[in-house]
Coordinates of C-alpha atoms (C1' of nucleotides) in Angstrom, one line a residue:
Chain A
M1 CA 97.1 116.3 118.7
K2 CA 100.2 116.2 121.1
N3 CA 102.2 113.2 121.7
K4 CA 100.8 110.0 123.0
Q5 CA 102.5 108.1 125.8
L6 CA 102.6 104.3 125.5
P7 CA 103.1 102.5 128.6
N8 CA 107.0 101.8 127.3
G9 CA 107.8 104.6 125.2
A10 CA 107.1 104.1 121.8
S11 CA 106.9 107.2 119.8
V12 CA 105.1 107.6 116.3
K13 CA 108.5 107.5 114.8
S14 CA 109.6 104.1 116.4
I15 CA 106.0 102.6 115.6
R16 CA 106.6 103.4 111.9
R17 CA 110.1 101.8 112.1
L18 CA 108.7 98.7 113.7
S19 CA 106.5 98.4 110.6
V20 CA 109.6 98.6 108.6
Y21 CA 111.5 96.0 110.6
R22 CA 108.5 93.8 110.2
R23 CA 108.6 93.9 106.6
I24 CA 112.1 93.3 106.3
L25 CA 111.5 90.2 108.5
S26 CA 108.9 88.9 106.3
R27 CA 111.4 88.9 103.4
L28 CA 114.0 87.4 105.4
I29 CA 111.6 84.7 106.6
E30 CA 110.8 84.0 102.9
E31 CA 114.3 83.5 102.2
G32 CA 114.5 81.1 104.9
V33 CA 116.7 83.0 107.2
Q34 CA 116.5 82.0 110.8
T35 CA 117.9 84.7 112.9
V36 CA 119.0 88.2 112.6
R37 CA 121.2 90.8 114.4
S38 CA 120.2 94.3 115.6
H39 CA 123.0 95.4 113.3
D40 CA 121.6 93.5 110.1
L41 CA 118.2 95.0 110.6
A42 CA 119.7 98.3 111.2
E43 CA 121.6 98.2 107.7
S44 CA 118.4 97.1 106.0
A45 CA 116.1 99.7 107.4
G46 CA 118.7 102.6 107.3
V47 CA 119.1 103.2 111.0
T48 CA 121.5 102.4 113.6
A49 CA 121.8 99.2 115.5
A50 CA 121.4 101.0 118.9
Q51 CA 118.1 102.4 117.3
V52 CA 116.9 99.0 116.5
R53 CA 117.4 97.6 119.9
R54 CA 115.9 100.7 121.4
D55 CA 112.8 100.2 119.5
F56 CA 112.6 96.6 120.7
M57 CA 112.4 97.6 124.3
A58 CA 108.9 98.6 123.7
L59 CA 107.9 95.0 122.4
G60 CA 109.3 93.3 125.3
Y61 CA 110.6 90.8 122.9
R62 CA 114.1 89.8 124.0
G63 CA 116.9 88.5 121.6
S64 CA 119.7 86.0 122.7
P65 CA 123.1 87.3 123.1
N66 CA 125.5 86.4 120.7
R67 CA 122.9 85.2 118.4
G68 CA 120.3 88.0 117.8
Y69 CA 116.7 87.7 117.4
S70 CA 114.6 84.8 115.8
C71 CA 113.1 86.2 112.7
R72 CA 109.9 84.2 113.0
D73 CA 109.3 85.1 116.6
L74 CA 110.2 88.7 116.2
F75 CA 107.9 89.1 113.3
T76 CA 105.1 87.6 115.3
S77 CA 106.0 89.9 118.2
I78 CA 105.9 93.0 116.4
G79 CA 102.6 92.1 114.7
D80 CA 101.1 91.5 118.0
F81 CA 102.2 94.9 119.4
M82 CA 101.3 96.8 116.4
G83 CA 98.0 94.6 115.8
T84 CA 99.0 93.8 112.4
N85 CA 98.9 90.0 112.7
V86 CA 95.2 90.2 112.1
P87 CA 94.2 92.0 108.9
V88 CA 93.8 95.8 109.2
K89 CA 90.5 97.0 107.6
A90 CA 89.9 100.4 106.1
V91 CA 87.6 102.3 103.9
L92 CA 88.3 104.7 101.0
V93 CA 86.6 107.8 100.2
G94 CA 87.3 109.1 96.6
V95 CA 87.6 106.9 93.6
G96 CA 89.6 109.1 91.5
N97 CA 93.0 108.3 89.9
L98 CA 94.7 108.4 93.1
G99 CA 92.1 106.7 95.0
R100 CA 92.0 103.7 92.3
A101 CA 95.9 103.6 92.7
I102 CA 95.5 103.1 96.4
L103 CA 93.0 100.3 95.9
G104 CA 95.3 98.5 93.6
Y105 CA 98.2 99.1 95.7
F106 CA 96.6 97.3 98.9
D107 CA 94.6 94.7 96.9
T108 CA 98.0 93.3 95.4
R109 CA 100.5 94.0 97.9
S110 CA 99.5 93.2 101.3
V111 CA 97.5 90.4 102.5
N112 CA 97.2 92.3 106.2
I113 CA 95.8 95.4 104.9
K114 CA 92.2 95.2 103.5
I115 CA 89.9 98.1 102.1
V116 CA 86.6 96.6 102.6
A117 CA 84.5 99.3 100.8
C118 CA 85.1 102.6 98.8
F119 CA 82.9 105.5 98.3
D120 CA 82.4 108.2 95.6
I121 CA 79.9 110.7 94.4
D122 CA 80.1 109.9 90.8
Q123 CA 77.4 107.8 89.6
Q124 CA 79.4 106.4 86.8
I125 CA 81.7 104.7 89.6
V126 CA 79.1 104.0 92.2
G127 CA 77.9 100.4 91.9
S128 CA 81.0 99.0 90.2
E129 CA 84.0 97.1 91.7
I130 CA 87.4 98.3 91.5
F131 CA 90.3 96.2 92.5
N132 CA 87.8 93.9 94.5
C133 CA 86.3 96.6 96.2
Y134 CA 82.7 97.6 95.7
C135 CA 82.1 101.3 95.4
Y136 CA 79.0 102.9 97.3
P137 CA 77.5 106.0 97.1
Q138 CA 79.2 108.5 99.4
A139 CA 75.8 109.7 100.9
N140 CA 75.5 106.1 102.4
L141 CA 78.9 106.4 104.3
E142 CA 77.2 106.5 107.7
R143 CA 74.7 104.0 107.3
I144 CA 77.4 101.3 105.8
L145 CA 79.8 102.1 108.5
K146 CA 77.2 101.7 111.0
R147 CA 76.4 98.3 110.0
R148 CA 80.1 97.3 109.7
P149 CA 82.3 99.7 111.6
V150 CA 85.7 100.2 110.5
P151 CA 88.8 101.8 112.3
I152 CA 90.5 103.6 109.5
G153 CA 89.5 106.0 106.8
I154 CA 91.4 106.9 103.8
I155 CA 90.7 110.3 102.2
A156 CA 91.6 111.0 98.6
V157 CA 89.1 113.4 97.6
P158 CA 89.7 117.0 96.4
F159 CA 90.9 119.1 99.3
R160 CA 87.8 121.2 99.5
H161 CA 85.9 118.1 100.4
A162 CA 88.5 116.9 102.7
Q163 CA 87.5 118.2 106.1
E164 CA 84.0 117.5 105.4
V165 CA 84.7 113.9 104.8
A166 CA 86.9 113.6 107.7
D167 CA 84.2 114.9 110.1
R168 CA 81.7 112.2 108.6
L169 CA 84.2 109.5 109.0
I170 CA 84.9 110.4 112.5
A171 CA 81.2 110.7 113.4
A172 CA 80.8 107.3 111.9
G173 CA 83.4 105.7 114.3
V174 CA 86.7 106.1 112.4
R175 CA 89.6 106.5 114.8
G176 CA 92.6 107.0 112.3
I177 CA 92.9 108.6 109.2
M178 CA 95.2 108.6 106.1
N179 CA 94.7 111.8 104.2
F180 CA 96.1 112.2 100.6
A181 CA 94.3 115.6 100.3
P182 CA 96.6 118.7 100.3
A183 CA 94.8 120.0 103.3
T184 CA 95.2 120.0 107.0
L185 CA 92.6 118.4 108.7
H186 CA 91.1 119.5 112.1
V187 CA 90.2 116.6 114.3
P188 CA 89.5 115.6 118.0
E189 CA 92.6 114.7 120.2
H190 CA 91.9 111.1 120.1
I191 CA 91.9 110.8 116.2
Y192 CA 95.3 110.0 114.7
V193 CA 95.9 111.5 111.2
E194 CA 98.9 110.8 108.9
D195 CA 99.0 113.1 106.2
M196 CA 100.5 111.7 102.7
D197 CA 101.3 115.3 101.5
F198 CA 102.8 114.6 98.0
T199 CA 103.3 118.3 97.1
A200 CA 104.9 119.3 100.6
S201 CA 107.2 116.0 100.1
L202 CA 108.1 116.8 96.6
E203 CA 109.0 120.5 97.4
T204 CA 111.1 119.3 100.5
I205 CA 113.0 117.1 98.4
S206 CA 113.5 119.9 95.8
F207 CA 114.9 122.1 98.5
Y208 CA 117.5 119.6 99.5
A209 CA 118.2 118.5 96.0
S210 CA 118.9 122.2 95.1
H211 CA 120.7 123.1 98.2
G212 CA 122.7 120.0 98.0
M213 CA 123.7 119.4 101.6
L214 CA 123.9 116.2 103.5
V215 CA 120.7 115.1 104.8
H216 CA 118.7 112.7 106.7
Q217 CA 117.1 109.9 104.8
D218 CA 113.5 110.3 105.8
Chain B
M1 CA 121.5 109.8 106.3
K2 CA 122.3 112.2 109.3
N3 CA 121.0 115.6 109.7
K4 CA 121.9 118.5 107.5
Q5 CA 122.8 121.8 108.9
L6 CA 121.4 124.8 107.1
P7 CA 123.2 128.1 107.6
N8 CA 120.2 129.1 109.8
G9 CA 118.8 126.1 111.4
A10 CA 116.1 124.8 109.3
S11 CA 115.4 121.0 109.7
V12 CA 113.7 118.7 107.4
K13 CA 110.7 119.1 109.5
S14 CA 110.6 123.1 109.3
I15 CA 111.2 122.8 105.6
R16 CA 108.3 120.6 105.0
R17 CA 106.2 122.9 107.3
L18 CA 107.2 125.9 105.4
S19 CA 105.8 124.1 102.2
V20 CA 102.5 123.8 104.0
Y21 CA 102.5 127.5 105.2
R22 CA 103.2 128.4 101.6
R23 CA 100.1 126.4 100.3
I24 CA 97.9 128.1 103.2
L25 CA 99.1 131.5 102.0
S26 CA 98.4 130.9 98.3
R27 CA 94.8 130.2 99.4
L28 CA 94.6 133.2 101.5
I29 CA 95.8 135.4 98.6
E30 CA 93.2 134.0 96.4
E31 CA 90.6 135.0 99.1
G32 CA 92.2 138.5 98.9
V33 CA 93.6 138.3 102.4
Q34 CA 96.1 141.0 103.0
T35 CA 98.0 139.8 106.4
V36 CA 98.2 136.9 108.5
R37 CA 99.2 136.4 112.1
S38 CA 101.5 133.5 113.2
H39 CA 98.6 132.3 115.2
D40 CA 96.4 132.3 112.3
L41 CA 98.9 130.2 110.2
A42 CA 99.4 128.0 113.2
E43 CA 95.7 127.4 113.3
S44 CA 95.4 126.4 109.7
A45 CA 98.7 124.5 109.6
G46 CA 97.9 122.5 112.8
V47 CA 100.8 123.7 114.7
T48 CA 101.7 126.1 117.6
A49 CA 102.1 130.0 117.0
A50 CA 105.6 129.9 118.5
Q51 CA 106.5 126.9 116.0
V52 CA 105.4 129.2 113.1
R53 CA 107.5 132.0 114.2
R54 CA 110.5 129.9 115.0
D55 CA 110.2 128.6 111.3
F56 CA 110.2 132.0 109.8
M57 CA 113.5 132.8 111.6
A58 CA 115.2 130.5 109.0
L59 CA 113.7 132.7 106.2
G60 CA 115.0 136.0 107.3
Y61 CA 111.5 137.4 106.6
R62 CA 110.2 139.6 109.3
G63 CA 106.8 140.5 110.2
S64 CA 105.3 143.5 111.8
P65 CA 104.5 143.7 115.5
N66 CA 100.8 144.3 116.0
R67 CA 100.0 143.5 112.3
G68 CA 101.6 140.1 111.5
Y69 CA 103.0 139.1 108.0
S70 CA 102.1 140.1 104.5
C71 CA 100.7 137.2 102.9
R72 CA 102.2 138.1 99.4
D73 CA 105.8 139.0 100.7
L74 CA 105.8 136.0 103.0
F75 CA 104.4 133.7 100.1
T76 CA 107.4 134.8 97.9
S77 CA 109.9 134.8 100.6
I78 CA 109.2 131.0 101.4
G79 CA 109.1 130.4 97.6
D80 CA 112.7 132.2 97.3
F81 CA 114.0 130.2 100.3
M82 CA 112.7 126.8 99.2
G83 CA 113.3 127.5 95.3
T84 CA 109.5 126.9 94.6
N85 CA 108.9 130.0 92.9
V86 CA 110.5 128.6 89.8
P87 CA 108.8 125.3 88.4
V88 CA 110.4 122.2 90.1
K89 CA 111.2 119.5 87.6
A90 CA 111.1 115.7 88.2
V91 CA 111.2 112.4 86.1
L92 CA 109.1 109.3 87.2
V93 CA 109.9 105.9 86.6
G94 CA 107.3 103.2 86.6
V95 CA 103.9 104.1 85.0
G96 CA 101.8 101.4 86.7
N97 CA 98.5 102.4 88.4
L98 CA 100.4 104.5 91.2
G99 CA 102.7 106.1 88.5
R100 CA 99.8 107.1 86.4
A101 CA 98.1 108.6 89.5
I102 CA 101.1 110.5 90.4
L103 CA 101.2 112.2 86.9
G104 CA 97.7 112.9 87.2
Y105 CA 98.2 114.4 90.7
F106 CA 101.0 116.9 89.5
D107 CA 99.4 117.4 86.1
T108 CA 96.4 118.9 87.6
R109 CA 97.1 120.3 90.8
S110 CA 100.2 122.3 90.8
V111 CA 101.6 124.7 88.4
N112 CA 104.9 124.7 89.9
I113 CA 105.8 121.2 89.8
K114 CA 106.3 119.6 86.5
I115 CA 106.9 115.8 85.7
V116 CA 108.9 116.5 82.5
A117 CA 109.4 112.7 81.4
C118 CA 108.3 109.3 82.5
F119 CA 109.9 105.9 81.9
D120 CA 108.6 102.2 81.9
I121 CA 109.5 98.9 80.6
D122 CA 106.2 98.2 79.1
Q123 CA 106.3 98.6 75.5
Q124 CA 102.6 98.8 75.6
I125 CA 103.0 102.1 77.3
V126 CA 106.3 103.3 75.9
G127 CA 105.6 106.0 73.4
S128 CA 102.4 107.1 74.7
E129 CA 101.5 110.3 76.5
I130 CA 100.1 110.1 80.0
F131 CA 98.5 113.3 81.5
N132 CA 100.6 115.2 79.3
C133 CA 103.9 113.2 79.9
Y134 CA 105.6 111.3 77.4
C135 CA 106.7 107.7 78.3
Y136 CA 110.3 106.7 77.2
P137 CA 111.8 103.2 77.4
Q138 CA 113.4 102.8 80.8
A139 CA 116.4 101.6 79.0
N140 CA 117.0 105.3 77.7
L141 CA 116.9 106.8 81.1
E142 CA 120.5 107.7 81.3
R143 CA 120.5 109.0 77.7
I144 CA 117.6 111.3 78.1
L145 CA 118.5 112.6 81.6
K146 CA 122.1 113.3 80.1
R147 CA 120.5 115.6 77.4
R148 CA 118.2 117.3 79.9
P149 CA 119.4 116.9 83.6
V150 CA 116.5 116.8 86.2
P151 CA 117.2 117.0 90.0
I152 CA 114.4 114.8 91.2
G153 CA 113.2 111.4 90.3
I154 CA 110.2 109.7 91.4
I155 CA 110.3 105.9 92.0
A156 CA 107.1 104.0 91.5
V157 CA 108.3 100.7 90.3
P158 CA 107.9 97.2 92.2
F159 CA 110.2 97.1 95.3
R160 CA 112.6 94.6 93.7
H161 CA 113.6 97.1 91.0
A162 CA 113.5 100.1 93.4
Q163 CA 117.3 100.0 94.3
E164 CA 118.6 99.5 90.8
V165 CA 116.2 102.6 89.5
A166 CA 117.6 104.6 92.4
D167 CA 121.3 103.8 91.5
R168 CA 120.4 104.5 87.8
L169 CA 118.8 107.8 88.6
I170 CA 121.8 109.1 91.1
A171 CA 124.2 108.3 88.3
A172 CA 122.3 110.2 85.9
G173 CA 122.4 113.3 88.3
V174 CA 119.4 113.2 90.4
R175 CA 119.9 114.6 93.8
G176 CA 116.6 113.9 95.4
I177 CA 114.3 110.9 95.5
M178 CA 110.6 110.5 96.1
N179 CA 110.3 106.6 96.9
F180 CA 106.9 105.1 96.6
A181 CA 108.5 101.4 96.6
P182 CA 108.2 99.7 99.9
A183 CA 111.9 99.4 100.1
T184 CA 114.6 101.3 102.0
L185 CA 117.0 102.6 99.5
H186 CA 120.7 102.9 100.2
V187 CA 122.0 106.0 98.7
P188 CA 125.2 108.3 99.2
E189 CA 125.1 111.0 101.7
H190 CA 124.5 113.9 99.6
I191 CA 121.2 112.4 98.2
Y192 CA 118.0 113.3 99.7
V193 CA 115.2 110.6 99.8
E194 CA 111.7 110.8 101.0
D195 CA 109.7 107.6 101.4
M196 CA 106.2 107.6 100.8
D197 CA 105.5 104.2 102.5
F198 CA 102.0 103.5 102.1
T199 CA 102.1 100.3 104.2
A200 CA 104.1 101.7 107.1
S201 CA 101.7 104.6 107.3
L202 CA 98.8 102.6 107.3
E203 CA 100.1 100.3 110.0
T204 CA 100.9 103.2 112.1
I205 CA 97.4 104.7 111.8
S206 CA 96.2 101.1 112.6
F207 CA 98.2 101.0 115.8
Y208 CA 97.0 104.3 117.1
A209 CA 93.4 103.7 116.0
S210 CA 93.4 100.6 117.9
H211 CA 95.3 101.6 120.9
G212 CA 93.2 104.7 121.0
M213 CA 95.5 107.0 122.7
L214 CA 96.1 110.7 122.3
V215 CA 98.4 111.3 119.5
H216 CA 100.1 113.8 117.3
Q217 CA 98.7 115.0 114.1
D218 CA 101.6 113.8 111.9
Chain C
dC1 C1' 97.7 146.7 123.4
dC2 C1' 98.8 143.2 120.2
dC3 C1' 101.7 141.5 117.8
dT4 C1' 106.6 139.5 116.6
dG5 C1' 111.4 137.6 117.7
dT6 C1' 114.1 134.8 120.6
dG7 C1' 116.9 133.3 124.7
dA8 C1' 116.1 129.8 128.0
dA9 C1' 113.7 125.7 129.6
dT10 C1' 111.9 121.5 128.5
dT11 C1' 110.8 117.5 126.1
dT12 C1' 111.7 114.2 122.8
dG13 C1' 114.5 111.2 120.2
dT14 C1' 119.3 109.3 119.3
dT15 C1' 123.6 107.6 120.4
dC16 C1' 127.3 106.1 123.3
dA17 C1' 129.4 102.9 125.9
dC18 C1' 129.7 99.2 128.8
dA19 C1' 127.7 95.4 131.7
dG20 C1' 125.8 90.9 131.4
dC21 C1' 124.6 86.6 129.3
dT22 C1' 125.9 82.4 126.7
Chain D
dA1 C1' 134.0 86.7 121.4
dG2 C1' 129.8 88.6 119.9
dC3 C1' 125.7 89.8 120.7
dT4 C1' 121.8 92.2 123.5
dG5 C1' 119.8 95.6 126.9
dT6 C1' 120.2 99.7 128.9
dG7 C1' 121.5 104.0 132.0
dA8 C1' 123.7 108.0 130.9
dA9 C1' 125.1 111.5 127.8
dC10 C1' 124.0 114.0 124.1
dA11 C1' 121.4 116.1 120.2
dA12 C1' 117.2 118.1 118.2
dA13 C1' 112.8 120.0 118.3
dT14 C1' 109.3 122.2 120.6
dT15 C1' 107.5 125.4 123.9
dC16 C1' 107.5 128.9 127.2
dA17 C1' 107.8 133.4 128.5
dC18 C1' 108.9 137.9 128.1
dA19 C1' 111.6 141.9 125.9
dG20 C1' 110.6 145.2 122.3
dG21 C1' 108.4 147.7 118.6
dG22 C1' 104.5 150.3 116.4

DNA sequence: CCCTGTGAATTTGTTCACAGCT
DNA sequence: AGCTGTGAACAAATTCACAGGG
């Protein structure tokens, strides 16, 4: 897909940074911090202060000169913008080692992301509950998503099946996909895919680790 | 970190794409395909043909007009450039659900990436072998890396310990880090970090999934 | 003719630097 | 004085479009 144009001008990269700022804010709030300056957020997030302020232009949220931003208000504002103040729902397909770890990850860590169902083809797994998530037969994917539509699908199946699973998820109404399979998915323009490509990431790290040059923190 | 400058002009993004092309090529070779055009690779990798050719400028590998590229030679050439023709070695710190899944992932999938040791603080796990990888006490990290230096560290510990683990890995000679902890690591300029931030990725997907706009395949 | 290789144009993303508010 | 908000400069990444080769 080509690039989107948000009303304002938020790119994929800035959206991702907003998510990171929000996490930092949540920790600051826990610590009882009231306000934060763009400079502080920049330091915590590993970016420049100008970048932070630029990213906030998209939100419409405005700080106060000489004081910075209210942690609580900014947190809410980012959540409103990103839609993460209400829990985000997803389904997962493929309950192997990795799928299980993903279920565990989101079960523990975040209140605002909820994997509401998972699917597998293995009869040993189907019918059981893994990290508070019931496992349905993969054949029933369409039926279940029809009854309870979910906007996001997480693919953790072997790469040979990834495209087929993606097609079925999309047909069942999913709009965004988190793809852990080492395969490039071919999807319609309006579907957003984020690849979690462990091998490509590790090989990229390897390249820079061995060529020892200065480099850009992801 | 700021951007590196490769002799030629390969950026982080192009390096990552080279890894993807290489994987595609390995599958083509398995299928017995001899040559491939930039256009074909572009289709498989989900990018433009011009992008593919541009990426290959960095390699110095040259195709033949009217024919394209030799799959086998190009595969080798990318591997030479990236250093992935010889096995890439890494250590993993944190053998929880996610750590275990990562061990399983690289154990099965790839011959050319090898996690040579893992570390944990849990005495239950230490001393056992997980997916063909022996688990050492985390306290011995420095000692073991001293004897057998490894260029890459994979961090899969809770976010509170991530920075400390990163510091120790770097002190022990690691040059690149794959960070699964939801934390921004602060590292010296010459260290390359790739963040595998599940939450930021999922929230980014959520944003685009709910705002339904055209979008760029990662 | 159908490819690749690449300079030039364009688009996207980032940083600078300063005006303005408190 | 110390911060934000932002136009303008800059840098990076991508695409265009075409010259050149077999």
